Amino acid sequence: DAGVTQSPTHLIKTRGQQVTLRCSPISGHKSVSWYQQVLGQGPQFIFQYYEKEERGRGNFPDRFSARQFPNYSSELNVNALLLGDSALYLCASSPKRVYNSPLHFGNGTRLTVT
Amino acid sequence: QQQVKQSPQSLIVQKGGISIINCAYENTAFDYFPWYQQFPGKGPALLIAIRPDVSEKKEGRFTISFNKSAKQFSLHIMDSQPGDSATYFCAASMREGGSEKLVFGKGTKLTVNP
């Protein structure tokens, strides 16, 4: 079975631009979460979506937004990019809205903002 | 109060030795404590997890010890192998509103020398 897939794998953008990152969860998984991992740090929670609705949001500015589609795939959008947005963006899926169910992470999108 | 503090930042162990990574937390709302293993260029992968009503959990060479009163937990890797060389993250899960989020430690880079 395919794991969580993310695209693109790498991306270079300029300050002030906008970026869209994409995620396909494991087949049958309805919950998608997004995490930001800055180099040398642990992942930090950005959003959780379940059944196409936002269920939780981390401490990130409104420049960050996301959505989930009927097929449970998801997009993360970041507007007005800053140098500090350079990071590995991880998508994770879980089977359903069951607390403490294991998160399955993709390999991430490496975003570099110059 | 939502931090998870992890130590050491890096660890070098000889093949066959025991690797020990420690984590501490403050927020008693955390109710699930997973450990993730991350290889370069890959997303984190769940290694083992524990709930606070259990003091120890063992899976193969990996053991979590949990001290609820001290709000500390640790990962022990027995008979460490060069293939265990990776970055390890402890995490703590909490429910917030209608979502569940993981709070990660900053990671421990483990090197196992042959």
PDB file of C-alpha atoms in Angstrom:
ATOM      1  CA  ASP A   1       0.000   0.000   0.000  1.00  0.00           C
ATOM      2  CA  ALA A   2       1.180   3.499  -0.789  1.00  0.00           C
ATOM      3  CA  GLY A   3       2.072   5.663   2.157  1.00  0.00           C
ATOM      4  CA  VAL A   4       1.392   9.362   2.549  1.00  0.00           C
ATOM      5  CA  THR A   5       2.558  11.117  -0.593  1.00  0.00           C
ATOM      6  CA  GLN A   6       3.528  14.768  -0.771  1.00  0.00           C
ATOM      7  CA  SER A   7       4.341  16.995  -3.693  1.00  0.00           C
ATOM      8  CA  PRO A   8       6.524  18.622  -4.675  1.00  0.00           C
ATOM      9  CA  THR A   9       9.511  17.176  -2.828  1.00  0.00           C
ATOM     10  CA  HIS A  10      11.514  20.388  -3.082  1.00  0.00           C
ATOM     11  CA  LEU A  11      10.531  23.960  -3.786  1.00  0.00           C
ATOM     12  CA  ILE A  12      12.398  27.260  -3.981  1.00  0.00           C
ATOM     13  CA  LYS A  13      10.430  30.494  -3.664  1.00  0.00           C
ATOM     14  CA  THR A  14      11.190  34.167  -3.244  1.00  0.00           C
ATOM     15  CA  ARG A  15      10.102  36.309  -0.303  1.00  0.00           C
ATOM     16  CA  GLY A  16       6.588  37.619  -0.761  1.00  0.00           C
ATOM     17  CA  GLN A  17       5.482  34.806  -3.070  1.00  0.00           C
ATOM     18  CA  GLN A  18       2.770  32.261  -2.379  1.00  0.00           C
ATOM     19  CA  VAL A  19       3.150  28.488  -2.280  1.00  0.00           C
ATOM     20  CA  THR A  20       0.797  25.493  -2.347  1.00  0.00           C
ATOM     21  CA  LEU A  21       1.859  22.123  -1.008  1.00  0.00           C
ATOM     22  CA  ARG A  22      -0.107  18.944  -1.652  1.00  0.00           C
ATOM     23  CA  CYS A  23      -0.721  15.769   0.313  1.00  0.00           C
ATOM     24  CA  SER A  24      -2.445  12.469  -0.426  1.00  0.00           C
ATOM     25  CA  PRO A  25      -3.206  10.424   2.681  1.00  0.00           C
ATOM     26  CA  ILE A  26      -3.022   6.679   2.972  1.00  0.00           C
ATOM     27  CA  SER A  27      -6.055   5.089   1.348  1.00  0.00           C
ATOM     28  CA  GLY A  28      -8.879   4.945   3.866  1.00  0.00           C
ATOM     29  CA  HIS A  29      -7.429   7.618   6.134  1.00  0.00           C
ATOM     30  CA  LYS A  30      -9.791  10.524   6.685  1.00  0.00           C
ATOM     31  CA  SER A  31      -7.705  12.751   8.951  1.00  0.00           C
ATOM     32  CA  VAL A  32      -4.820  14.866   7.666  1.00  0.00           C
ATOM     33  CA  SER A  33      -2.471  16.991   9.742  1.00  0.00           C
ATOM     34  CA  TRP A  34       0.243  19.406   8.694  1.00  0.00           C
ATOM     35  CA  TYR A  35       3.490  20.009  10.580  1.00  0.00           C
ATOM     36  CA  GLN A  36       6.409  22.383  10.015  1.00  0.00           C
ATOM     37  CA  GLN A  37       9.902  21.108  10.793  1.00  0.00           C
ATOM     38  CA  VAL A  38      12.611  23.729  10.884  1.00  0.00           C
ATOM     39  CA  LEU A  39      16.141  22.367  10.458  1.00  0.00           C
ATOM     40  CA  GLY A  40      17.405  20.897  13.711  1.00  0.00           C
ATOM     41  CA  GLN A  41      14.018  21.064  15.455  1.00  0.00           C
ATOM     42  CA  GLY A  42      11.075  18.785  16.023  1.00  0.00           C
ATOM     43  CA  PRO A  43       7.928  19.087  13.913  1.00  0.00           C
ATOM     44  CA  GLN A  44       5.458  21.776  14.975  1.00  0.00           C
ATOM     45  CA  PHE A  45       1.697  21.396  14.530  1.00  0.00           C
ATOM     46  CA  ILE A  46       0.032  23.657  11.960  1.00  0.00           C
ATOM     47  CA  PHE A  47      -3.416  22.205  11.142  1.00  0.00           C
ATOM     48  CA  GLN A  48      -5.596  19.154  11.488  1.00  0.00           C
ATOM     49  CA  TYR A  49      -8.434  18.377   9.090  1.00  0.00           C
ATOM     50  CA  TYR A  50     -11.026  15.674   9.400  1.00  0.00           C
ATOM     51  CA  GLU A  51     -13.914  15.081   7.019  1.00  0.00           C
ATOM     52  CA  LYS A  52     -13.009  18.274   5.150  1.00  0.00           C
ATOM     53  CA  GLU A  53     -13.338  20.479   8.204  1.00  0.00           C
ATOM     54  CA  GLU A  54     -10.581  22.232  10.134  1.00  0.00           C
ATOM     55  CA  ARG A  55     -10.439  20.611  13.563  1.00  0.00           C
ATOM     56  CA  GLY A  56      -7.401  22.307  15.010  1.00  0.00           C
ATOM     57  CA  ARG A  57      -4.873  25.018  14.347  1.00  0.00           C
ATOM     58  CA  GLY A  58      -1.434  25.600  15.810  1.00  0.00           C
ATOM     59  CA  ASN A  59       0.235  28.893  16.612  1.00  0.00           C
ATOM     60  CA  PHE A  60       0.821  30.024  13.037  1.00  0.00           C
ATOM     61  CA  PRO A  61      -0.148  33.332  11.384  1.00  0.00           C
ATOM     62  CA  ASP A  62      -3.116  33.715   9.064  1.00  0.00           C
ATOM     63  CA  ARG A  63      -0.720  33.565   6.116  1.00  0.00           C
ATOM     64  CA  PHE A  64      -1.010  29.808   6.561  1.00  0.00           C
ATOM     65  CA  SER A  65      -4.205  28.153   5.366  1.00  0.00           C
ATOM     66  CA  ALA A  66      -5.251  24.683   4.318  1.00  0.00           C
ATOM     67  CA  ARG A  67      -8.144  22.693   3.018  1.00  0.00           C
ATOM     68  CA  GLN A  68      -9.183  19.094   2.596  1.00  0.00           C
ATOM     69  CA  PHE A  69     -10.945  17.755  -0.450  1.00  0.00           C
ATOM     70  CA  PRO A  70     -13.747  15.150  -0.751  1.00  0.00           C
ATOM     71  CA  ASN A  71     -11.139  12.470  -1.570  1.00  0.00           C
ATOM     72  CA  TYR A  72      -9.378  13.419   1.727  1.00  0.00           C
ATOM     73  CA  SER A  73      -6.312  14.857   0.007  1.00  0.00           C
ATOM     74  CA  SER A  74      -5.177  18.204   1.332  1.00  0.00           C
ATOM     75  CA  GLU A  75      -3.404  21.390   0.373  1.00  0.00           C
ATOM     76  CA  LEU A  76      -1.388  23.754   2.540  1.00  0.00           C
ATOM     77  CA  ASN A  77      -1.091  27.332   1.324  1.00  0.00           C
ATOM     78  CA  VAL A  78       1.353  29.901   2.593  1.00  0.00           C
ATOM     79  CA  ASN A  79       1.050  33.520   1.450  1.00  0.00           C
ATOM     80  CA  ALA A  80       3.548  36.367   1.605  1.00  0.00           C
ATOM     81  CA  LEU A  81       6.468  34.029   2.224  1.00  0.00           C
ATOM     82  CA  LEU A  82       9.143  35.026   4.709  1.00  0.00           C
ATOM     83  CA  LEU A  83      12.684  33.714   5.004  1.00  0.00           C
ATOM     84  CA  GLY A  84      11.632  32.067   8.265  1.00  0.00           C
ATOM     85  CA  ASP A  85       9.108  29.914   6.417  1.00  0.00           C
ATOM     86  CA  SER A  86      11.980  27.851   5.052  1.00  0.00           C
ATOM     87  CA  ALA A  87      11.409  24.390   6.473  1.00  0.00           C
ATOM     88  CA  LEU A  88      10.348  20.827   5.811  1.00  0.00           C
ATOM     89  CA  TYR A  89       6.553  20.673   5.666  1.00  0.00           C
ATOM     90  CA  LEU A  90       5.198  17.325   6.738  1.00  0.00           C
ATOM     91  CA  CYS A  91       1.788  15.881   6.115  1.00  0.00           C
ATOM     92  CA  ALA A  92       0.472  13.075   8.307  1.00  0.00           C
ATOM     93  CA  SER A  93      -2.649  10.977   8.059  1.00  0.00           C
ATOM     94  CA  SER A  94      -4.523   8.766  10.474  1.00  0.00           C
ATOM     95  CA  PRO A  95      -7.398   6.365   9.914  1.00  0.00           C
ATOM     96  CA  LYS A  96     -10.138   8.323  11.578  1.00  0.00           C
ATOM     97  CA  ARG A  97     -10.848  10.789  14.269  1.00  0.00           C
ATOM     98  CA  VAL A  98      -9.709   8.483  17.011  1.00  0.00           C
ATOM     99  CA  TYR A  99      -7.623  10.090  19.648  1.00  0.00           C
ATOM    100  CA  ASN A 100      -4.156   8.670  20.105  1.00  0.00           C
ATOM    101  CA  SER A 101      -4.207   6.832  16.796  1.00  0.00           C
ATOM    102  CA  PRO A 102      -0.774   6.661  15.182  1.00  0.00           C
ATOM    103  CA  LEU A 103       0.151   9.373  12.732  1.00  0.00           C
ATOM    104  CA  HIS A 104       1.695   8.246   9.450  1.00  0.00           C
ATOM    105  CA  PHE A 105       3.986  10.915   8.027  1.00  0.00           C
ATOM    106  CA  GLY A 106       4.974  11.554   4.455  1.00  0.00           C
ATOM    107  CA  ASN A 107       8.542  12.437   3.503  1.00  0.00           C
ATOM    108  CA  GLY A 108       7.703  16.104   3.347  1.00  0.00           C
ATOM    109  CA  THR A 109       8.183  19.065   1.050  1.00  0.00           C
ATOM    110  CA  ARG A 110      11.418  20.970   1.535  1.00  0.00           C
ATOM    111  CA  LEU A 111      10.613  24.681   1.061  1.00  0.00           C
ATOM    112  CA  THR A 112      13.423  27.164   0.660  1.00  0.00           C
ATOM    113  CA  VAL A 113      12.578  30.872   0.674  1.00  0.00           C
ATOM    114  CA  THR A 114      15.259  33.186  -0.711  1.00  0.00           C
TER     115      THR A 114
ATOM    116  CA  GLN B   1       3.595  24.641  29.447  1.00  0.00           C
ATOM    117  CA  GLN B   2       3.110  22.801  26.189  1.00  0.00           C
ATOM    118  CA  GLN B   3       6.803  22.097  25.762  1.00  0.00           C
ATOM    119  CA  VAL B   4       8.437  18.710  25.709  1.00  0.00           C
ATOM    120  CA  LYS B   5      12.087  18.881  26.701  1.00  0.00           C
ATOM    121  CA  GLN B   6      14.376  16.240  25.221  1.00  0.00           C
ATOM    122  CA  SER B   7      17.960  15.323  26.046  1.00  0.00           C
ATOM    123  CA  PRO B   8      20.656  14.753  25.022  1.00  0.00           C
ATOM    124  CA  GLN B   9      20.822  16.659  21.759  1.00  0.00           C
ATOM    125  CA  SER B  10      23.246  14.087  20.358  1.00  0.00           C
ATOM    126  CA  LEU B  11      24.409  10.661  21.444  1.00  0.00           C
ATOM    127  CA  ILE B  12      27.208   8.397  20.292  1.00  0.00           C
ATOM    128  CA  VAL B  13      27.061   4.732  21.254  1.00  0.00           C
ATOM    129  CA  GLN B  14      29.118   1.705  20.352  1.00  0.00           C
ATOM    130  CA  LYS B  15      27.486  -1.209  18.592  1.00  0.00           C
ATOM    131  CA  GLY B  16      25.853  -3.468  21.144  1.00  0.00           C
ATOM    132  CA  GLY B  17      25.535  -0.720  23.723  1.00  0.00           C
ATOM    133  CA  ILE B  18      22.429   0.821  25.287  1.00  0.00           C
ATOM    134  CA  SER B  19      21.115   4.136  24.011  1.00  0.00           C
ATOM    135  CA  ILE B  20      19.036   6.198  26.437  1.00  0.00           C
ATOM    136  CA  ILE B  21      17.074   9.312  25.503  1.00  0.00           C
ATOM    137  CA  ASN B  22      15.112  11.285  28.073  1.00  0.00           C
ATOM    138  CA  CYS B  23      12.102  13.569  27.848  1.00  0.00           C
ATOM    139  CA  ALA B  24      10.152  15.685  30.310  1.00  0.00           C
ATOM    140  CA  TYR B  25       6.867  17.532  30.121  1.00  0.00           C
ATOM    141  CA  GLU B  26       4.823  19.923  32.262  1.00  0.00           C
ATOM    142  CA  ASN B  27       1.282  19.795  30.943  1.00  0.00           C
ATOM    143  CA  THR B  28      -0.715  17.038  32.634  1.00  0.00           C
ATOM    144  CA  ALA B  29      -3.252  17.200  29.785  1.00  0.00           C
ATOM    145  CA  PHE B  30      -0.882  15.128  27.669  1.00  0.00           C
ATOM    146  CA  ASP B  31      -2.279  11.610  27.465  1.00  0.00           C
ATOM    147  CA  TYR B  32      -0.256   9.732  24.864  1.00  0.00           C
ATOM    148  CA  PHE B  33       3.501   9.624  24.419  1.00  0.00           C
ATOM    149  CA  PRO B  34       4.913   8.316  21.124  1.00  0.00           C
ATOM    150  CA  TRP B  35       8.512   8.139  19.959  1.00  0.00           C
ATOM    151  CA  TYR B  36       9.386   8.759  16.327  1.00  0.00           C
ATOM    152  CA  GLN B  37      12.469   7.801  14.351  1.00  0.00           C
ATOM    153  CA  GLN B  38      13.570   9.955  11.439  1.00  0.00           C
ATOM    154  CA  PHE B  39      16.214   9.140   8.851  1.00  0.00           C
ATOM    155  CA  PRO B  40      17.701  11.898   6.661  1.00  0.00           C
ATOM    156  CA  GLY B  41      15.365  12.845   3.833  1.00  0.00           C
ATOM    157  CA  LYS B  42      12.453  10.921   5.332  1.00  0.00           C
ATOM    158  CA  GLY B  43       9.454  11.767   7.436  1.00  0.00           C
ATOM    159  CA  PRO B  44       9.217  10.647  11.061  1.00  0.00           C
ATOM    160  CA  ALA B  45       8.073   7.056  11.570  1.00  0.00           C
ATOM    161  CA  LEU B  46       6.327   5.850  14.708  1.00  0.00           C
ATOM    162  CA  LEU B  47       8.607   3.623  16.745  1.00  0.00           C
ATOM    163  CA  ILE B  48       6.738   2.900  19.961  1.00  0.00           C
ATOM    164  CA  ALA B  49       4.168   4.658  22.129  1.00  0.00           C
ATOM    165  CA  ILE B  50       2.866   4.542  25.696  1.00  0.00           C
ATOM    166  CA  ARG B  51      -0.119   5.771  27.653  1.00  0.00           C
ATOM    167  CA  PRO B  52       0.323   7.278  31.146  1.00  0.00           C
ATOM    168  CA  ASP B  53      -1.431   4.409  32.904  1.00  0.00           C
ATOM    169  CA  VAL B  54       1.481   2.125  31.987  1.00  0.00           C
ATOM    170  CA  SER B  55       4.980   2.444  33.462  1.00  0.00           C
ATOM    171  CA  GLU B  56       6.858   0.489  30.840  1.00  0.00           C
ATOM    172  CA  LYS B  57       6.354  -0.824  27.334  1.00  0.00           C
ATOM    173  CA  LYS B  58       8.750  -3.027  25.418  1.00  0.00           C
ATOM    174  CA  GLU B  59       8.811  -3.831  21.718  1.00  0.00           C
ATOM    175  CA  GLY B  60      11.811  -5.806  20.615  1.00  0.00           C
ATOM    176  CA  ARG B  61      14.975  -3.867  21.445  1.00  0.00           C
ATOM    177  CA  PHE B  62      13.002  -0.681  22.220  1.00  0.00           C
ATOM    178  CA  THR B  63      11.590   0.103  25.663  1.00  0.00           C
ATOM    179  CA  ILE B  64       9.729   3.154  26.943  1.00  0.00           C
ATOM    180  CA  SER B  65       9.882   3.871  30.661  1.00  0.00           C
ATOM    181  CA  PHE B  66       7.254   6.288  31.970  1.00  0.00           C
ATOM    182  CA  ASN B  67       7.222   8.101  35.326  1.00  0.00           C
ATOM    183  CA  LYS B  68       3.898   9.879  35.672  1.00  0.00           C
ATOM    184  CA  SER B  69       4.661  11.570  39.003  1.00  0.00           C
ATOM    185  CA  ALA B  70       7.925  13.000  37.706  1.00  0.00           C
ATOM    186  CA  LYS B  71       6.393  13.778  34.311  1.00  0.00           C
ATOM    187  CA  GLN B  72       9.299  12.099  32.584  1.00  0.00           C
ATOM    188  CA  PHE B  73       9.664   9.338  30.038  1.00  0.00           C
ATOM    189  CA  SER B  74      12.587   7.753  28.301  1.00  0.00           C
ATOM    190  CA  LEU B  75      13.499   5.537  25.376  1.00  0.00           C
ATOM    191  CA  HIS B  76      15.987   2.723  25.816  1.00  0.00           C
ATOM    192  CA  ILE B  77      17.475   1.025  22.773  1.00  0.00           C
ATOM    193  CA  MET B  78      19.134  -2.229  23.740  1.00  0.00           C
ATOM    194  CA  ASP B  79      21.905  -3.823  21.668  1.00  0.00           C
ATOM    195  CA  SER B  80      22.168  -0.670  19.549  1.00  0.00           C
ATOM    196  CA  GLN B  81      23.028  -1.263  15.899  1.00  0.00           C
ATOM    197  CA  PRO B  82      24.534   1.004  13.222  1.00  0.00           C
ATOM    198  CA  GLY B  83      21.159   0.856  11.448  1.00  0.00           C
ATOM    199  CA  ASP B  84      19.618   2.582  14.474  1.00  0.00           C
ATOM    200  CA  SER B  85      21.600   5.725  13.616  1.00  0.00           C
ATOM    201  CA  ALA B  86      18.887   8.330  13.121  1.00  0.00           C
ATOM    202  CA  THR B  87      17.224  11.263  14.856  1.00  0.00           C
ATOM    203  CA  TYR B  88      14.746  10.307  17.554  1.00  0.00           C
ATOM    204  CA  PHE B  89      11.889  12.528  18.669  1.00  0.00           C
ATOM    205  CA  CYS B  90       9.760  12.117  21.739  1.00  0.00           C
ATOM    206  CA  ALA B  91       6.295  13.588  21.537  1.00  0.00           C
ATOM    207  CA  ALA B  92       3.247  14.146  23.680  1.00  0.00           C
ATOM    208  CA  SER B  93      -0.318  14.235  22.469  1.00  0.00           C
ATOM    209  CA  MET B  94      -3.085  16.435  23.730  1.00  0.00           C
ATOM    210  CA  ARG B  95      -6.659  17.104  22.787  1.00  0.00           C
ATOM    211  CA  GLU B  96      -7.457  20.747  22.175  1.00  0.00           C
ATOM    212  CA  GLY B  97     -10.930  21.719  21.148  1.00  0.00           C
ATOM    213  CA  GLY B  98     -11.949  19.167  18.583  1.00  0.00           C
ATOM    214  CA  SER B  99      -8.480  18.242  17.497  1.00  0.00           C
ATOM    215  CA  GLU B 100      -5.530  16.261  18.652  1.00  0.00           C
ATOM    216  CA  LYS B 101      -2.007  17.564  18.219  1.00  0.00           C
ATOM    217  CA  LEU B 102       1.434  16.205  18.867  1.00  0.00           C
ATOM    218  CA  VAL B 103       4.022  18.353  20.642  1.00  0.00           C
ATOM    219  CA  PHE B 104       7.521  17.179  19.725  1.00  0.00           C
ATOM    220  CA  GLY B 105      10.817  17.444  21.519  1.00  0.00           C
ATOM    221  CA  LYS B 106      13.761  18.936  19.658  1.00  0.00           C
ATOM    222  CA  GLY B 107      15.221  15.568  18.791  1.00  0.00           C
ATOM    223  CA  THR B 108      18.287  13.459  19.588  1.00  0.00           C
ATOM    224  CA  LYS B 109      20.734  12.538  16.873  1.00  0.00           C
ATOM    225  CA  LEU B 110      21.923   9.017  17.618  1.00  0.00           C
ATOM    226  CA  THR B 111      25.097   7.663  16.060  1.00  0.00           C
ATOM    227  CA  VAL B 112      25.929   4.003  16.599  1.00  0.00           C
ATOM    228  CA  ASN B 113      29.530   3.213  15.751  1.00  0.00           C
ATOM    229  CA  PRO B 114      30.332  -0.236  14.351  1.00  0.00           C
TER     230      PRO B 114
END
